[in-house]
Short mmCIF file of C-alpha atoms in Angstrom, two decimals:
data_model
loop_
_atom_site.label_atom_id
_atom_site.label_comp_id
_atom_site.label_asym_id
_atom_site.label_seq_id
_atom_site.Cartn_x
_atom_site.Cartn_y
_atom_site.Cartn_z
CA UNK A 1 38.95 -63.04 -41.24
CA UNK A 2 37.38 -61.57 -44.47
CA UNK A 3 38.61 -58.19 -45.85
CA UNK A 4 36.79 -56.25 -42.94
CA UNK A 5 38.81 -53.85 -41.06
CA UNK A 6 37.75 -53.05 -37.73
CA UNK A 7 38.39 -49.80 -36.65
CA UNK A 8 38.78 -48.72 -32.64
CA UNK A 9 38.89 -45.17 -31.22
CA UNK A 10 38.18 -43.86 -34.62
CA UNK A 11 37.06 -40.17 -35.46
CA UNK A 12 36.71 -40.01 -38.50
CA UNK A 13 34.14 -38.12 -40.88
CA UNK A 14 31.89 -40.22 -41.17
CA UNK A 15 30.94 -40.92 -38.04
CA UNK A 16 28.88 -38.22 -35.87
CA UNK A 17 30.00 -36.45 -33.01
CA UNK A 18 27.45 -37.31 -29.69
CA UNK A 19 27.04 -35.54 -26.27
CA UNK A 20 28.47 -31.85 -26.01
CA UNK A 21 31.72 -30.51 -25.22
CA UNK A 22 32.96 -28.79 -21.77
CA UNK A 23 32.95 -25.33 -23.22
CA UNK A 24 29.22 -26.00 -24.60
CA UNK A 25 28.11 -27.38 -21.02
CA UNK A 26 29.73 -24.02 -19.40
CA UNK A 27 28.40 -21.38 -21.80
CA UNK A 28 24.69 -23.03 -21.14
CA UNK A 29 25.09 -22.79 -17.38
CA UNK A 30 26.32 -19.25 -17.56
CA UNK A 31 22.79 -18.25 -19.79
CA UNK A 32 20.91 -20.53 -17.49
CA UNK A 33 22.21 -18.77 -14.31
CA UNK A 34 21.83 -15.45 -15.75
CA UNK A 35 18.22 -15.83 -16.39
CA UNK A 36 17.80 -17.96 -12.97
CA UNK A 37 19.04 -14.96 -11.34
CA UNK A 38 17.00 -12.38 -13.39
CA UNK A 39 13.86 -14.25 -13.09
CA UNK A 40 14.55 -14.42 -8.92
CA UNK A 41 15.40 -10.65 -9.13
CA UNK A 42 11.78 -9.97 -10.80
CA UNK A 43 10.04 -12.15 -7.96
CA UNK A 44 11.83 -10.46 -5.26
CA UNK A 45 10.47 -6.86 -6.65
CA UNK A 46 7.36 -7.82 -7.39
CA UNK A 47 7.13 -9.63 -4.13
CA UNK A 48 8.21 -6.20 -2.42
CA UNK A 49 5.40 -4.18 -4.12
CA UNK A 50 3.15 -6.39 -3.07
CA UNK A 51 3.99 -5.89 0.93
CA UNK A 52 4.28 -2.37 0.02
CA UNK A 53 0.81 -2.16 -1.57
CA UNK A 54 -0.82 -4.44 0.92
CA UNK A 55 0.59 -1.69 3.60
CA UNK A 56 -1.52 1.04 1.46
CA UNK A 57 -4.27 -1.07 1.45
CA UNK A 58 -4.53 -1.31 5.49
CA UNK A 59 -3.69 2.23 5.67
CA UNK A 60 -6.39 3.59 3.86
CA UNK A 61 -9.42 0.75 5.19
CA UNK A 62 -7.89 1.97 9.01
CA UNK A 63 -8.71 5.59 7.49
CA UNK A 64 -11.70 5.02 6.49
CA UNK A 65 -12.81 3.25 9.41
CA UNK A 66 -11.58 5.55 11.60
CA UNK A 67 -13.70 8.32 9.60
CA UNK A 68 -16.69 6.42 10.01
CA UNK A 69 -16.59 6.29 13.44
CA UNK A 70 -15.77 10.13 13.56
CA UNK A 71 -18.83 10.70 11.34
CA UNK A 72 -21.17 8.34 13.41
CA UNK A 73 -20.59 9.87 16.69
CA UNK A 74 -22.77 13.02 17.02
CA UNK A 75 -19.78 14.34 19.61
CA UNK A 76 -15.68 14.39 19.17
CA UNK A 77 -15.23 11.34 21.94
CA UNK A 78 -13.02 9.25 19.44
CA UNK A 79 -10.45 12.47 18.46
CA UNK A 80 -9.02 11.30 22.13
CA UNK A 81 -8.71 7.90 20.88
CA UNK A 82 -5.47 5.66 21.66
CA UNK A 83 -4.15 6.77 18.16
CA UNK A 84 -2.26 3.69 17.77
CA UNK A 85 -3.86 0.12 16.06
CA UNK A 86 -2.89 -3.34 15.51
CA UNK A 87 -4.27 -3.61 11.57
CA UNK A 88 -3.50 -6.47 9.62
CA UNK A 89 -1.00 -7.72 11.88
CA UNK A 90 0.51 -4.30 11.32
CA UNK A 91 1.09 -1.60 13.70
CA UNK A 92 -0.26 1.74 12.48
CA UNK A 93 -0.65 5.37 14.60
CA UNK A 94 -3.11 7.67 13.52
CA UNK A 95 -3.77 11.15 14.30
CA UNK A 96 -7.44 12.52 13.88
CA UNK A 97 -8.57 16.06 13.65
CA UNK A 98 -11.34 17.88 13.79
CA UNK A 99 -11.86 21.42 12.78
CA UNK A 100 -14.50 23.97 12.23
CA UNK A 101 -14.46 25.63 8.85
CA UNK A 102 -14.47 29.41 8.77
CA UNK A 103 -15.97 31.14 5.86
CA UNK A 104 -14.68 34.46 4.92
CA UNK A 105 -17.27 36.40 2.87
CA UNK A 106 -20.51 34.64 3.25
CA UNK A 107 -22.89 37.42 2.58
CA UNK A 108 -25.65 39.21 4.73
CA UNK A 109 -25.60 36.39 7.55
CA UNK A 110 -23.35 35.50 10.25
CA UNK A 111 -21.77 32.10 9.92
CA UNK A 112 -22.76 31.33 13.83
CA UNK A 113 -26.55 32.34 12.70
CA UNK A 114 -26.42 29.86 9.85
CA UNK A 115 -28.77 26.63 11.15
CA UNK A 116 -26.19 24.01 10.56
CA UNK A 117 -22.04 24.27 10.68
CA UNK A 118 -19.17 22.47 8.96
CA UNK A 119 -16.64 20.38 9.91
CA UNK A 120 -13.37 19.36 8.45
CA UNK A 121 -12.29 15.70 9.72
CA UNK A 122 -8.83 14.77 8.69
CA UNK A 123 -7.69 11.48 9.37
CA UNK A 124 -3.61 10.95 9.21
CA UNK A 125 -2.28 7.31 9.44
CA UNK A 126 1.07 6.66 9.49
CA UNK A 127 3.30 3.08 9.63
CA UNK A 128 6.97 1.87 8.98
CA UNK A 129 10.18 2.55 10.52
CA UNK A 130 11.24 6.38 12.02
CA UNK A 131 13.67 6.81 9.60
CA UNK A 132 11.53 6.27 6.65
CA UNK A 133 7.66 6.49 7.34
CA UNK A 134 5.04 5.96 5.28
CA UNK A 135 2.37 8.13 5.64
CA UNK A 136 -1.81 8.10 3.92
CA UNK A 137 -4.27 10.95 4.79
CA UNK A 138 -7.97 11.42 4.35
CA UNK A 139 -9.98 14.54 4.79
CA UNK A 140 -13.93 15.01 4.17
CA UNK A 141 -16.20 17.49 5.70
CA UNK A 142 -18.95 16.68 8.25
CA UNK A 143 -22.45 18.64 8.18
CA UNK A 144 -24.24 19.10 11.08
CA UNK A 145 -27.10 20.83 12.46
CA UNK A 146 -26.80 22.98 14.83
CA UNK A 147 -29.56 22.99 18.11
CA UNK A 148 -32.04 25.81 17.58
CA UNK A 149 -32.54 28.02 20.42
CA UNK A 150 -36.27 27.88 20.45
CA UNK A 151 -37.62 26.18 23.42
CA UNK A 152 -40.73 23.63 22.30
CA UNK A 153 -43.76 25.13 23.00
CA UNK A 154 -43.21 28.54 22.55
#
């Protein structure tokens, strides 16, 4: 053999260090957990806000359906309605009212001689469980005229 020396199992200086070491391995696993789990945290919210928003979202468009079927109907036939709907594969009761509007004050004239009246409709939809529910109202006013007493031809 010439002068060589081999060496076996050596760890020297000068030769690098490969791979990483068990605590290395373990301390990246912990920080990759912790942001797995903070990242899945953050979905799950969001996720939750989502269903909670889409819930607002039927609520109010089963409002304001309701309302225009109130406003489109000369008589109050739909305040007897079944009060409960099927919206968006969610179950939602509703409660409509409607109410005359008195006027305190209003000058010379009689309210009842006035030609038209006023109505306040009020539309209240609720959803979600009995120990917690969720709850979206919507009130407008409804102008109508009122029949004149005058018989035609007269």
């Amino acid at each position: 053999m010439s002068g060589r020396r081999l060496r076996i199992g050596c760890t020297g200086s000068r030769h690098a260090q490969r791979g990483f070491t068990l605590l290395e391995v373990l301390v990246a696993m912990v920080v990759a957990g912790v942001g797995f789990s903070m990242a899945f945290a953050a979905m799950s919210g969001a996720s939750r806000l989502s269903h909670k928003a889409f819930l607002h979202e039927a609520a109010t468009r089963l409002a304001q359906t309701k309302l225009e079927e109130v406003l489109a109907s000369p008589d109050d036939s739909l305040v007897a309605d079944a009060q409960e709907d099927q919206y968006a594969g969610v179950a939602f009761g509703y409660k409509i009212q409607v109410r005359p509007v008195l006027f305190s004050n209003a000058g010379p004239t009689a309210p009842s001689q006035w030609p038209f009246s006023l109505d306040q409709v009020s539309i209240d939809v609720y959803w979600g469980p009995e120990k917690a529910p969720q709850r979206y109202s919507l009130v407008t006013y409804r102008y109508s005229n009122r029949p004149s007493d005058a018989k035609p031809g007269a």
